[in-house]
Coordinates of C-alpha atoms and ligand atoms in Angstrom, one line a residue:
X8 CA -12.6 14.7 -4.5
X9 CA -10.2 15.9 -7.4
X10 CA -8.7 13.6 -9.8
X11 CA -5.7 14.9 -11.5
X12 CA -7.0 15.1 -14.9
X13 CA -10.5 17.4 -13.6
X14 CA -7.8 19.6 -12.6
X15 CA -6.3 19.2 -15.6
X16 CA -9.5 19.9 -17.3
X17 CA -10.0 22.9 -14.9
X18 CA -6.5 24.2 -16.2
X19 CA -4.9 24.4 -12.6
X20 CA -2.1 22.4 -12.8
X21 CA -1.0 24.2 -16.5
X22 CA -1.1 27.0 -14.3
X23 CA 1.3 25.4 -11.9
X24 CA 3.5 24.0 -14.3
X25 CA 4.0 27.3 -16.0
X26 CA 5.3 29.2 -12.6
X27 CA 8.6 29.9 -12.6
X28 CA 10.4 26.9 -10.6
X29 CA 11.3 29.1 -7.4
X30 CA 8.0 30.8 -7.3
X31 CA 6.1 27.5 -8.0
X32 CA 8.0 26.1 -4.8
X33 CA 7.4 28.8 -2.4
X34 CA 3.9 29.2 -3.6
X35 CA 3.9 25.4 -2.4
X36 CA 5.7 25.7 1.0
X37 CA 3.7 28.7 1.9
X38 CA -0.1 27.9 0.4
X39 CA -2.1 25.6 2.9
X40 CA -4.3 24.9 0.0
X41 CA -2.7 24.6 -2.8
X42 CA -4.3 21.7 -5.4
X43 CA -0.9 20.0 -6.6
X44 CA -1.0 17.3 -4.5
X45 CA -1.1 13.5 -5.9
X46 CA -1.3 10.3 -4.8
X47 CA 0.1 7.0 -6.1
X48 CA -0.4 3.5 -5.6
X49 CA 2.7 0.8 -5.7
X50 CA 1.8 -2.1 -8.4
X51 CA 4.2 -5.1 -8.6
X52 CA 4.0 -5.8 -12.4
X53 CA 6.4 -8.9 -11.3
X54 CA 3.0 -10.9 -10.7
X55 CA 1.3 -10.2 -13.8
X56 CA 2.5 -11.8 -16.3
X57 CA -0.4 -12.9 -17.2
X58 CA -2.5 -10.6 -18.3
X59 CA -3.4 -10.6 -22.2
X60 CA -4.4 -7.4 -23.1
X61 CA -5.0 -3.1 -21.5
X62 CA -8.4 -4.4 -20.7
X63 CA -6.6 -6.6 -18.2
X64 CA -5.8 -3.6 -16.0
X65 CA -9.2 -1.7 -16.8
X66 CA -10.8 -2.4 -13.3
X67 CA -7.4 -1.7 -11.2
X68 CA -7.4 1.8 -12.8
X69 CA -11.5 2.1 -12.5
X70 CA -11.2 1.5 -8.5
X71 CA -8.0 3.6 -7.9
X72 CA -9.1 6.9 -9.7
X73 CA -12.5 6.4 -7.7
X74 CA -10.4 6.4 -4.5
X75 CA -8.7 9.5 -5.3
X76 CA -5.4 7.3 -6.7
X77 CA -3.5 9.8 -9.4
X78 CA -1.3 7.2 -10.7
X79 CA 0.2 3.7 -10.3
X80 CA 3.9 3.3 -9.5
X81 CA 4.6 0.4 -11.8
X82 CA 7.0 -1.5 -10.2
X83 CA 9.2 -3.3 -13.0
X84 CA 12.3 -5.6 -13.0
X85 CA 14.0 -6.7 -16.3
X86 CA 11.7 -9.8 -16.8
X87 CA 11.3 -10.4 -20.9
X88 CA 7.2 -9.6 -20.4
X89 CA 8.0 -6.5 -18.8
X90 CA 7.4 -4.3 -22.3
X91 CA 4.5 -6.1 -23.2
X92 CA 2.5 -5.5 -19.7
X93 CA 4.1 -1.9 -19.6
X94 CA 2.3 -1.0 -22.7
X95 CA -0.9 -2.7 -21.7
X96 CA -0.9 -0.7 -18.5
X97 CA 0.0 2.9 -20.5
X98 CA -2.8 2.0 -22.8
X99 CA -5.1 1.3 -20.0
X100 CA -4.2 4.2 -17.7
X101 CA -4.8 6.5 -20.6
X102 CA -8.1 4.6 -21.3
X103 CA -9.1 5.1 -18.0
X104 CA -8.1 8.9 -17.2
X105 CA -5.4 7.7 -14.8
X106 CA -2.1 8.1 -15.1
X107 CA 1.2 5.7 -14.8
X108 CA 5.2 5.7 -14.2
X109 CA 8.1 3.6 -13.7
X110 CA 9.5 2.6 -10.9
X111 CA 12.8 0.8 -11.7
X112 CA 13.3 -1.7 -9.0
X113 CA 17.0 -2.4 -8.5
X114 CA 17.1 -5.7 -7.4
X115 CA 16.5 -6.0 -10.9
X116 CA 17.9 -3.6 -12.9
X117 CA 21.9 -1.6 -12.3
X118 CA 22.6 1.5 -10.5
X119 CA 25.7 1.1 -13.1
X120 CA 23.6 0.8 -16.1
X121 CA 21.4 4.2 -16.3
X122 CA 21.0 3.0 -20.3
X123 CA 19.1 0.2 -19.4
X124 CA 16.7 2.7 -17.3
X125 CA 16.9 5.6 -19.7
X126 CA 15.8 3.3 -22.7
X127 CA 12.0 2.3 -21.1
X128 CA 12.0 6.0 -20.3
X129 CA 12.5 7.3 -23.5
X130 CA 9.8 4.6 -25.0
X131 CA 7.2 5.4 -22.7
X132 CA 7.7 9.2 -22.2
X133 CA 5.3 9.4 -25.3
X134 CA 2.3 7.7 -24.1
X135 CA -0.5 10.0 -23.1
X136 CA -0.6 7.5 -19.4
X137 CA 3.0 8.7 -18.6
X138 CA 2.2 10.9 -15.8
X139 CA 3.5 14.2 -15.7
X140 CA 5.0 16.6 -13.2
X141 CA 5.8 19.8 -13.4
X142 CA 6.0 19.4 -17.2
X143 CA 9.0 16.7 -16.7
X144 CA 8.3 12.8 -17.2
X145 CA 7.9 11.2 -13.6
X146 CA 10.1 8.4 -12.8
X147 CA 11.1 6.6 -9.4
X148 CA 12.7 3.6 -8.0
X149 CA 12.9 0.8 -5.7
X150 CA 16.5 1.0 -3.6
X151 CA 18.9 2.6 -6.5
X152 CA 21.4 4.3 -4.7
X153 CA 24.2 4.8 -6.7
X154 CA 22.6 5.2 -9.8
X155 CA 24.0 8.3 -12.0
X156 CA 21.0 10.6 -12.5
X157 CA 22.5 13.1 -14.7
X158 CA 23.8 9.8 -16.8
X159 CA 20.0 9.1 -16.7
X160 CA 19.0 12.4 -18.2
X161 CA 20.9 12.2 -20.5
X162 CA 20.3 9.1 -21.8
X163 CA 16.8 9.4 -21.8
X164 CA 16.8 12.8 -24.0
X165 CA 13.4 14.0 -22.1
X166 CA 12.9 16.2 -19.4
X167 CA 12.7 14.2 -16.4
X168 CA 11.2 14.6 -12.9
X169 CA 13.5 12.0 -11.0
X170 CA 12.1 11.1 -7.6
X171 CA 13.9 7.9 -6.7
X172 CA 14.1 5.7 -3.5
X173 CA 17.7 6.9 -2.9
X174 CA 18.0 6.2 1.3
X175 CA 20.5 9.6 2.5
X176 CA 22.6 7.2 4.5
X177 CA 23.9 6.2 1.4
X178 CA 23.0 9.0 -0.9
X179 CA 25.2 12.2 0.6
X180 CA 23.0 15.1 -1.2
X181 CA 19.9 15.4 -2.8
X182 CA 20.8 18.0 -5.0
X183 CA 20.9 15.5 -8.6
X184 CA 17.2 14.5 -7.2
X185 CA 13.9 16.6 -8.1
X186 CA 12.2 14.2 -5.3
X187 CA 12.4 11.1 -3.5
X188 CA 10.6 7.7 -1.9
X189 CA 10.9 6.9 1.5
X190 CA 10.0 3.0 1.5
X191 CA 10.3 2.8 5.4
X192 CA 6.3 3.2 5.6
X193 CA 6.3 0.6 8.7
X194 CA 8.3 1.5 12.3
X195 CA 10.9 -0.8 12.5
X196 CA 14.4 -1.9 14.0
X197 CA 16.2 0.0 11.6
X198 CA 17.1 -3.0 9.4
X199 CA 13.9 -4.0 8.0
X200 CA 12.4 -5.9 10.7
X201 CA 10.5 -5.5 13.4
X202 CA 11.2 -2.7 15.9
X203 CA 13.2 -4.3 19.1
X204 CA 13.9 -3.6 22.6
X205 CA 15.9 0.1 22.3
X206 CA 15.9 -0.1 18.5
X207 CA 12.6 1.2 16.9
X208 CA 13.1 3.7 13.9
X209 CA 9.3 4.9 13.5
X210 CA 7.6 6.1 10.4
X211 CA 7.9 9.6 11.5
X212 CA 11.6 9.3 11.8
X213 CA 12.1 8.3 8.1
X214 CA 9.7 11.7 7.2
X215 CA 11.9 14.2 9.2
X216 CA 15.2 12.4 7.8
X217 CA 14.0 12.6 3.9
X218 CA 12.0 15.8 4.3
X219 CA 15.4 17.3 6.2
X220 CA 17.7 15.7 3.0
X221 CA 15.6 16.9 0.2
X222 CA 15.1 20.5 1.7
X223 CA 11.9 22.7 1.4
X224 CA 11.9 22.9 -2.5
X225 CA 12.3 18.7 -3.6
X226 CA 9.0 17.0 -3.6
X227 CA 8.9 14.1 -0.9
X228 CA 6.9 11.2 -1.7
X229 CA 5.8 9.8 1.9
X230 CA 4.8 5.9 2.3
X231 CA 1.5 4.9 3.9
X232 CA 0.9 1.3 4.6
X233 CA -2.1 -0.5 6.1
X234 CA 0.0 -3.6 7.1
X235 CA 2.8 -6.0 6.4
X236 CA 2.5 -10.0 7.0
X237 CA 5.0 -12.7 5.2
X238 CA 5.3 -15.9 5.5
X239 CA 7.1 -17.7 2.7
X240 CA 8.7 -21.3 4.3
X241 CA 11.3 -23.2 2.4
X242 CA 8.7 -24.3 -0.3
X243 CA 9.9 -20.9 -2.2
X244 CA 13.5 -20.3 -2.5
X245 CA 12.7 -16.8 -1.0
X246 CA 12.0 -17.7 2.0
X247 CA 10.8 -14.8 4.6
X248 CA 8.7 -14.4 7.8
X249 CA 8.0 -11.5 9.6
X250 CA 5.9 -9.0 10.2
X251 CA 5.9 -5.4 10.8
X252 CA 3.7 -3.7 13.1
X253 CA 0.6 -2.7 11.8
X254 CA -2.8 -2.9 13.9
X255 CA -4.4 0.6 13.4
X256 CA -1.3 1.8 11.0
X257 CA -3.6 2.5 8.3
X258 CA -5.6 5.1 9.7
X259 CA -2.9 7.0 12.2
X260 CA -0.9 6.7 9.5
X261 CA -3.5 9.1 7.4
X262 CA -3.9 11.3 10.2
X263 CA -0.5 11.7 10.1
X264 CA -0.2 12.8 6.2
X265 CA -3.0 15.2 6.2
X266 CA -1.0 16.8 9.1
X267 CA 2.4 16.9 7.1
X268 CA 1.1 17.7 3.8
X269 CA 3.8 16.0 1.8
X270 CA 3.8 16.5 -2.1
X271 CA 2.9 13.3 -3.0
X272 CA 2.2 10.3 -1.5
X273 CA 2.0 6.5 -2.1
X274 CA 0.5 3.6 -1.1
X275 CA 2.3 0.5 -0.2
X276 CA 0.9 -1.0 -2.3
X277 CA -1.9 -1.8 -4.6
X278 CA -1.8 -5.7 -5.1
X279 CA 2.0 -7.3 -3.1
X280 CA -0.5 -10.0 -2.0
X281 CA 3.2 -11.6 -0.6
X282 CA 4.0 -9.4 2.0
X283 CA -0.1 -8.7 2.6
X284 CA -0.3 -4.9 1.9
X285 CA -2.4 -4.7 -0.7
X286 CA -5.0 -2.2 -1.0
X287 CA -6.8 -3.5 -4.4
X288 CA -8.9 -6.9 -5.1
X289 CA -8.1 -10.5 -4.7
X290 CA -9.4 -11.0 -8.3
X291 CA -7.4 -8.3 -10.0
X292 CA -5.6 -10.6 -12.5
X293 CA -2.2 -12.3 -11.4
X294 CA 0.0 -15.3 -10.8
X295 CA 0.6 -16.6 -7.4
X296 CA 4.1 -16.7 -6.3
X297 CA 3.2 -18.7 -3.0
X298 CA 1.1 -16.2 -1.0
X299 CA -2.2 -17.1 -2.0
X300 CA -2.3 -19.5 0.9
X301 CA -2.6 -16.2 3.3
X302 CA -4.1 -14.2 0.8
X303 CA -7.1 -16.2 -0.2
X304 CA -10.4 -15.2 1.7
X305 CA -8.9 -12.1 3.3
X306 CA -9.9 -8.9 1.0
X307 CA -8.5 -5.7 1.6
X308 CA -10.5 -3.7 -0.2
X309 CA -12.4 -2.2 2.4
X310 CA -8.9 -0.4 3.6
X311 CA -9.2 1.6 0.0
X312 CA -12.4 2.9 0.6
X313 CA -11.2 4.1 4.1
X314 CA -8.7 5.9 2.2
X315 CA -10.9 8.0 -0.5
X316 CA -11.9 10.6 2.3
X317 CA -8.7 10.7 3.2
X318 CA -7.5 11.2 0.3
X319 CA -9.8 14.0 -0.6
X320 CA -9.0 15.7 3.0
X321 CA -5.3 15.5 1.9
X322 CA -5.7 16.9 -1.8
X323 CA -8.1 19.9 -0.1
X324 CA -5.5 21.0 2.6
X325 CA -7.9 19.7 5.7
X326 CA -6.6 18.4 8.7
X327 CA -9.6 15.9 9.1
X328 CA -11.6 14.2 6.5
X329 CA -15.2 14.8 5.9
X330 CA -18.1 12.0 5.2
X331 CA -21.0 12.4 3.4
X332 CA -23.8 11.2 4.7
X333 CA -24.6 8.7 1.7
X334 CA -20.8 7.3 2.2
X335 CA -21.3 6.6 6.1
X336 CA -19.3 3.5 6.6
X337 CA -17.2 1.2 9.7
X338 CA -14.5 -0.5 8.3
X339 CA -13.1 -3.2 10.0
X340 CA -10.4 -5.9 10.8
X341 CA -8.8 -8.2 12.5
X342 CA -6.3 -11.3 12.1
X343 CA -8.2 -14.4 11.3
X344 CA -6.8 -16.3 14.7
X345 CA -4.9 -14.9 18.4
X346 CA -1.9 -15.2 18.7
X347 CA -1.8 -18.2 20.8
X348 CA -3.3 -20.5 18.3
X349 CA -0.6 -23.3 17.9
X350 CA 0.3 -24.3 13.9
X351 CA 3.7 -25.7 15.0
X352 CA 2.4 -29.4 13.7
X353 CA 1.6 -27.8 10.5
X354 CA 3.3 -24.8 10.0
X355 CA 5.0 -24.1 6.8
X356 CA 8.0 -22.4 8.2
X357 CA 8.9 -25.2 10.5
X358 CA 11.7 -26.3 8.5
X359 CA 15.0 -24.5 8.2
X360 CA 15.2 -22.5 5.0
X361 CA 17.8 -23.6 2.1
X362 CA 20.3 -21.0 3.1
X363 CA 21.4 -21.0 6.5
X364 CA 22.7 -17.0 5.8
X365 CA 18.6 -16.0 5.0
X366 CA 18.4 -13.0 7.1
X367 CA 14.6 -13.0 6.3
X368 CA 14.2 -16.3 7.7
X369 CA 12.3 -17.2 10.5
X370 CA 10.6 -20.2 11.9
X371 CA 7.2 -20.8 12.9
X372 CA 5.4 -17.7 14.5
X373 CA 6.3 -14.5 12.5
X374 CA 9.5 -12.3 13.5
X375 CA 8.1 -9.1 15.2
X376 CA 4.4 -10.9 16.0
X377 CA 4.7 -10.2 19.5
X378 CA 4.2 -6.5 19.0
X379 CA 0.3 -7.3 17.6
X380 CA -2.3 -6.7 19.7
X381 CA -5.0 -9.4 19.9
X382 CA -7.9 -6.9 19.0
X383 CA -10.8 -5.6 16.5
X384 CA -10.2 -2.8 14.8
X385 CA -12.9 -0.3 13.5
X386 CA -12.6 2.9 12.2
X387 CA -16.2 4.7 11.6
X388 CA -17.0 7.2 8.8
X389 CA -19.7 9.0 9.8
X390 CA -21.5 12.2 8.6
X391 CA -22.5 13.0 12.3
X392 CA -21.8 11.3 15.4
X393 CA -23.3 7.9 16.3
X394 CA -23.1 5.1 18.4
X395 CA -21.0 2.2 17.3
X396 CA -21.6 -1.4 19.0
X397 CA -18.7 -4.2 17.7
X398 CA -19.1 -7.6 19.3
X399 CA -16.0 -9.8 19.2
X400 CA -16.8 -13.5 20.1
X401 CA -18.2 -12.9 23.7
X402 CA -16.9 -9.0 23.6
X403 CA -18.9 -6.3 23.4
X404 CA -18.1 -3.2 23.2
X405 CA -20.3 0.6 22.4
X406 CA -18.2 3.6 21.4
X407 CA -19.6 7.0 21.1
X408 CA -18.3 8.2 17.7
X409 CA -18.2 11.5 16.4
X410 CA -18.9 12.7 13.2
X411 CA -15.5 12.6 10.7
X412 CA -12.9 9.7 11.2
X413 CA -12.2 7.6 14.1
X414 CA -10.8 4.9 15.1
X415 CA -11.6 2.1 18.0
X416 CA -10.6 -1.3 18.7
X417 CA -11.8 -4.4 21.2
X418 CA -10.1 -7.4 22.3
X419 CA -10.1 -10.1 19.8
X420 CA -12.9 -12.7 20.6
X421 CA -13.1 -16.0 19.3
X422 CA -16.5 -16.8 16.8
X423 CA -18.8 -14.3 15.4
X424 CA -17.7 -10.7 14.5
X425 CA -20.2 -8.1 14.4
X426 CA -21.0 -4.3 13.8
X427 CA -23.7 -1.8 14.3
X428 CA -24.1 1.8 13.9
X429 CA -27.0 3.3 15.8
X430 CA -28.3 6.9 16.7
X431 CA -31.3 7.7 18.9
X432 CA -32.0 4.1 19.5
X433 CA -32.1 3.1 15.9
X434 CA -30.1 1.2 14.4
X435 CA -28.9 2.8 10.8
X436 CA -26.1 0.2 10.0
X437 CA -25.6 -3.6 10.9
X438 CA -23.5 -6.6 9.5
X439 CA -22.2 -9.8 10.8
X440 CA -18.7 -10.3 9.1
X441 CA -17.9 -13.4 6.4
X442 CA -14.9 -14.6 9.0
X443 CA -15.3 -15.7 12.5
X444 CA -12.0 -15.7 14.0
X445 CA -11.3 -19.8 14.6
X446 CA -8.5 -20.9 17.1
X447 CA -7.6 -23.7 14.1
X448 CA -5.1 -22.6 12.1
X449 CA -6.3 -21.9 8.2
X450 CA -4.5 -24.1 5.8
X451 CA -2.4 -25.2 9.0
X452 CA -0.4 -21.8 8.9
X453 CA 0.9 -19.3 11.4
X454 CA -1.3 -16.5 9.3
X455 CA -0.9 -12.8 10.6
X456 CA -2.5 -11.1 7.4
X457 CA -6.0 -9.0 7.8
X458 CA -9.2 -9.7 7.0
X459 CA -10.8 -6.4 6.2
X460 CA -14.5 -5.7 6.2
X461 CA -16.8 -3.0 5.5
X462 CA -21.0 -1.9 6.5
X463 CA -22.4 -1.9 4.4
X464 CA -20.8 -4.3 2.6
X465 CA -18.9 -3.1 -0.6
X466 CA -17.2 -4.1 -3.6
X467 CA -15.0 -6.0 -1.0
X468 CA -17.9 -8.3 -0.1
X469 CA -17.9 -10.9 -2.4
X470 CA -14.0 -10.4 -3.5
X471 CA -11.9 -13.5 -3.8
X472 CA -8.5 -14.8 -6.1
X473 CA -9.0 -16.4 -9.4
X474 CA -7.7 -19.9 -10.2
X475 CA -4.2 -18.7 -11.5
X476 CA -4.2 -16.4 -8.3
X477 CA -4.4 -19.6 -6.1
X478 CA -2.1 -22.0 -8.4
X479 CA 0.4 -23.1 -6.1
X480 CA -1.7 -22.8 -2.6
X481 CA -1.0 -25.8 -1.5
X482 CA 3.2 -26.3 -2.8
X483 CA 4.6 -26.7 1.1
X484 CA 1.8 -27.5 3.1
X485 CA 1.0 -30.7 5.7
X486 CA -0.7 -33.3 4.0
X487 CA -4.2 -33.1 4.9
X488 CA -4.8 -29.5 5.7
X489 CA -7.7 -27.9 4.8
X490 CA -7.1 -25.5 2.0
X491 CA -8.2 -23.2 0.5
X492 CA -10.3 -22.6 3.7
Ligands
LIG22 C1 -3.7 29.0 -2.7 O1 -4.1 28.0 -3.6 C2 -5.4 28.1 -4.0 C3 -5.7 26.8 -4.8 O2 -4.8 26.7 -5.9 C4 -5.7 29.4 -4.7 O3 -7.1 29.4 -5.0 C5 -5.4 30.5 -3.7 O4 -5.5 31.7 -4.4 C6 -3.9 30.4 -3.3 N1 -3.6 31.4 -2.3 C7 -2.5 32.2 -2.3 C8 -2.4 33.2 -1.2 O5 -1.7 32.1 -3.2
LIG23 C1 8.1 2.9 18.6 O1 7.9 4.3 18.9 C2 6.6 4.8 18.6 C3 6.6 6.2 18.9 O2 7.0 6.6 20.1 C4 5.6 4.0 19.5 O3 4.3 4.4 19.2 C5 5.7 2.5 19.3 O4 4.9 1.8 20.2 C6 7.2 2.1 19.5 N1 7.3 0.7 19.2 C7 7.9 -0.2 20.0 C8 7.9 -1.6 19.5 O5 8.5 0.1 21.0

């Protein structure tokens, strides 16, 4: 695969950038191959405060450039370490030959106050991590409608590349925009739950509306997701607890991209333990803000090395990703219990939350859980076609897989969850997962996050959270809970 800076090295994108703007964006619309395609990875920096030095964010930017990752969308509110962790990532990302950029999240931050937002511009433009694009300083958003952008440029005295999260229900034109973030990487009811009964706005729906506002020459940035899981109770004072649907998300979801080619693309997220769609490790430094009591034990790492052939398919202008034969791989999950497991005696979400108005507030099982199938998922990577065997408690089931992607799934079984790759009889792959799925409810909780898995076993294997990671795993639950499990 290419990483941005070998094509920087290979002088490509200086050849891009020097195009004339309209020539440069038909060249894009019209070329099926074309090499100016990135892909980012959402990082909340509002869970690492703790980290003491650029070192800190070494092995995050080490494992995303491997996976084909461009750059991290550094998600930032207005938090006093904010500066300190900013420069510590810049100095890292250009450490590492990655690249960074702010995203200005404005639950934080003002639309009315584009100073506030054009003075961590400015300061940062400088640093040889800023990512690039098009020769302009690359800057996005969480939310932010409303926010002047030409007040923005101006402000920030460099040339910038402004590709906010601006919805166009509420922003009427595109034309102050170079690009934009659609969030809505999860089908749901419209108001950021899960779909219901005659309400179900799907992932797709969000791509033709942004793609359709920003018109053929703005660069889209389109979401990809493996899953989404909360379940804060009224230990936290942001309570939430729901769940999007997500079961084989992460791979349609790819399939998807390499067939609309967007611009750029980005991954929600790298490490939003809270809401369970992290991509990078459990023991990438940070504080825990509640979560770890889903989070620990459950890795997700294995979902990023599903995405690096993907990744590469995307950035080469194929339709289908290819495997080389020493990166063969099935990677798996599955949530650690069905369904019908009862936690209501111990359930932290039992209680009513502090604020009766909490729209995010559920109790007990998970808004949206019903749509979750009770199943096994597996998607194989395989240089040429095999047969995959995946036992599920007292499942079984054999799939013939060709060679490429693709994906399977069998009903979840309670106990021992195993996988085997096999061709002519022999067996070439085999591995008996960490996690049986238990009918007892870990840490007495209604948990709907993924355990994710890989054969062979990868950096993933032996991944786990750090004490400051699991601080306050316990603040909320039952007395006398196991936990950590
Ligand atoms: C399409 O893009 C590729 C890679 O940048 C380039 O080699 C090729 O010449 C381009 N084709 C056309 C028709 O512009
Ligand atoms: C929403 O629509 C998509 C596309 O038709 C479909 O795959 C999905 O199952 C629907 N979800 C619900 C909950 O109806």
């Amino acid at each position: 695969m290419r990483s941005f800076t070998s094509l920087l090295a290979l002088g490509l994108l200086a050849t891009v950038a020097t195009a004339a703007p309209t020539t440069r964006a038909l060249a894009r619309r019209q070329n099926e191959t074309d090499t100016d395609r990135l892909v980012f990875a959402h990082f909340m920096m509002g869970i690492v405060a703790n980290r003491a030095s650029a070192a800190d964010y070494d092995n995050d930017m080490r494992l995303a450039k491997a996976a084909g990752i461009d750059a991290f969308a550094l998600n930032i509110g207005t938090d006093a370490y904010n500066e300190k962790q900013l420069d510590y990532a810049y100095v890292s990302a250009e450490a590492n030959g990655m690249k960074v950029f702010m995203s200005f999240d404005f639950h934080y931050f003002e639309v009315g106050n584009a100073g506030a937002v054009a003075t961590l511009v400015k300061k940062f433009s400088g640093y040889t991590g800023q990512l690039k694009v098009d020769n302009k300083v690359f800057v996005s958003s969480f939310v932010g409608d409303g926010l002047n952008p030409q007040q923005l440029r101006d402000q920030a005295g460099v040339d910038i590349y402004l590709a906010p999260n601006f919805a166009p229900a509420k922003t009427a034109s595109a034309a102050p925009v170079d690009g934009a973030l659609n969030w809505m990487a999860w089908d749901s009811d419209g108001a950021n739950k899960a779909p219901k009964p005659g309400k179900n706005v799907t992932v797709g729906d969000g791509d033709a509306t942004y793609t359709q506002w920003l018109g053929a020459t703005k660069g889209y940035i389109a979401p990809i997701s493996p899953w989404f899981s909360t379940h804060y109770g009224p230990e936290v004072a942001y309570s939430k607890n729901w769940v999007f649907p997500s079961d084989l998300l992460w791979y349609t979801r790819w399939t998807q991209i390499l067939a609309l080619r967007p611009r750029f693309v980005e991954i929600l997220t790298w490490n939003d333990y809270g809401e369970s769609h992290y991509v990078g490790p459990l023991a990438s430094p940070h504080t825990d803000d509640g979560n770890s009591k889903w989070v620990h034990g459950m890795p997700h790492t294995g979902w990023l090395d599903m995405a690096a052939p993907f990744i590469a398919a995307y950035k080469a202008g194929k339709k289908t990703p290819e495997v080389a034969e020493a990166a063969e791989k099935l990677v798996y999950w599955y949530r650690p219990t069905p369904k019908t497991a009862d936690c209501d005696a111990t359930d932290t979400t039992m209680l009513p939350a502090a604020d009766p108005a909490n729209e995010n507030y559920f109790m007990g099982r998970p808004d949206g859980h019903a749509a979750l199938e009770d199943a096994v998922f597996v998607v194989a990577l395989l240089h040429s076609a095999g047969t995959v065997t995946v036992s599920s408690g007292a499942n079984t089931e054999t799939f013939e897989a060709p060679a490429g992607a693709s994906a399977w799934k069998v009903a979840m079984g309670v106990g021992k969850q195993t996988f085997k790759l096999e061709r002519g009889g022999k067996e070439v792959l085999s591995e008996t997962s960490k996690r049986d799925v238990s009918e007892t409810c870990p840490c007495g909780i209604y948990n709907f996050n993924a355990y994710v898995g890989t054969v062979p076993k990868g950096e993933g294997g032996e991944d786990e959270l750090a004490a400051e990671g699991m601080a306050a795993i316990r603040k909320g639950l039952a007395e006398g809970v196991k936990c950590p499990v």
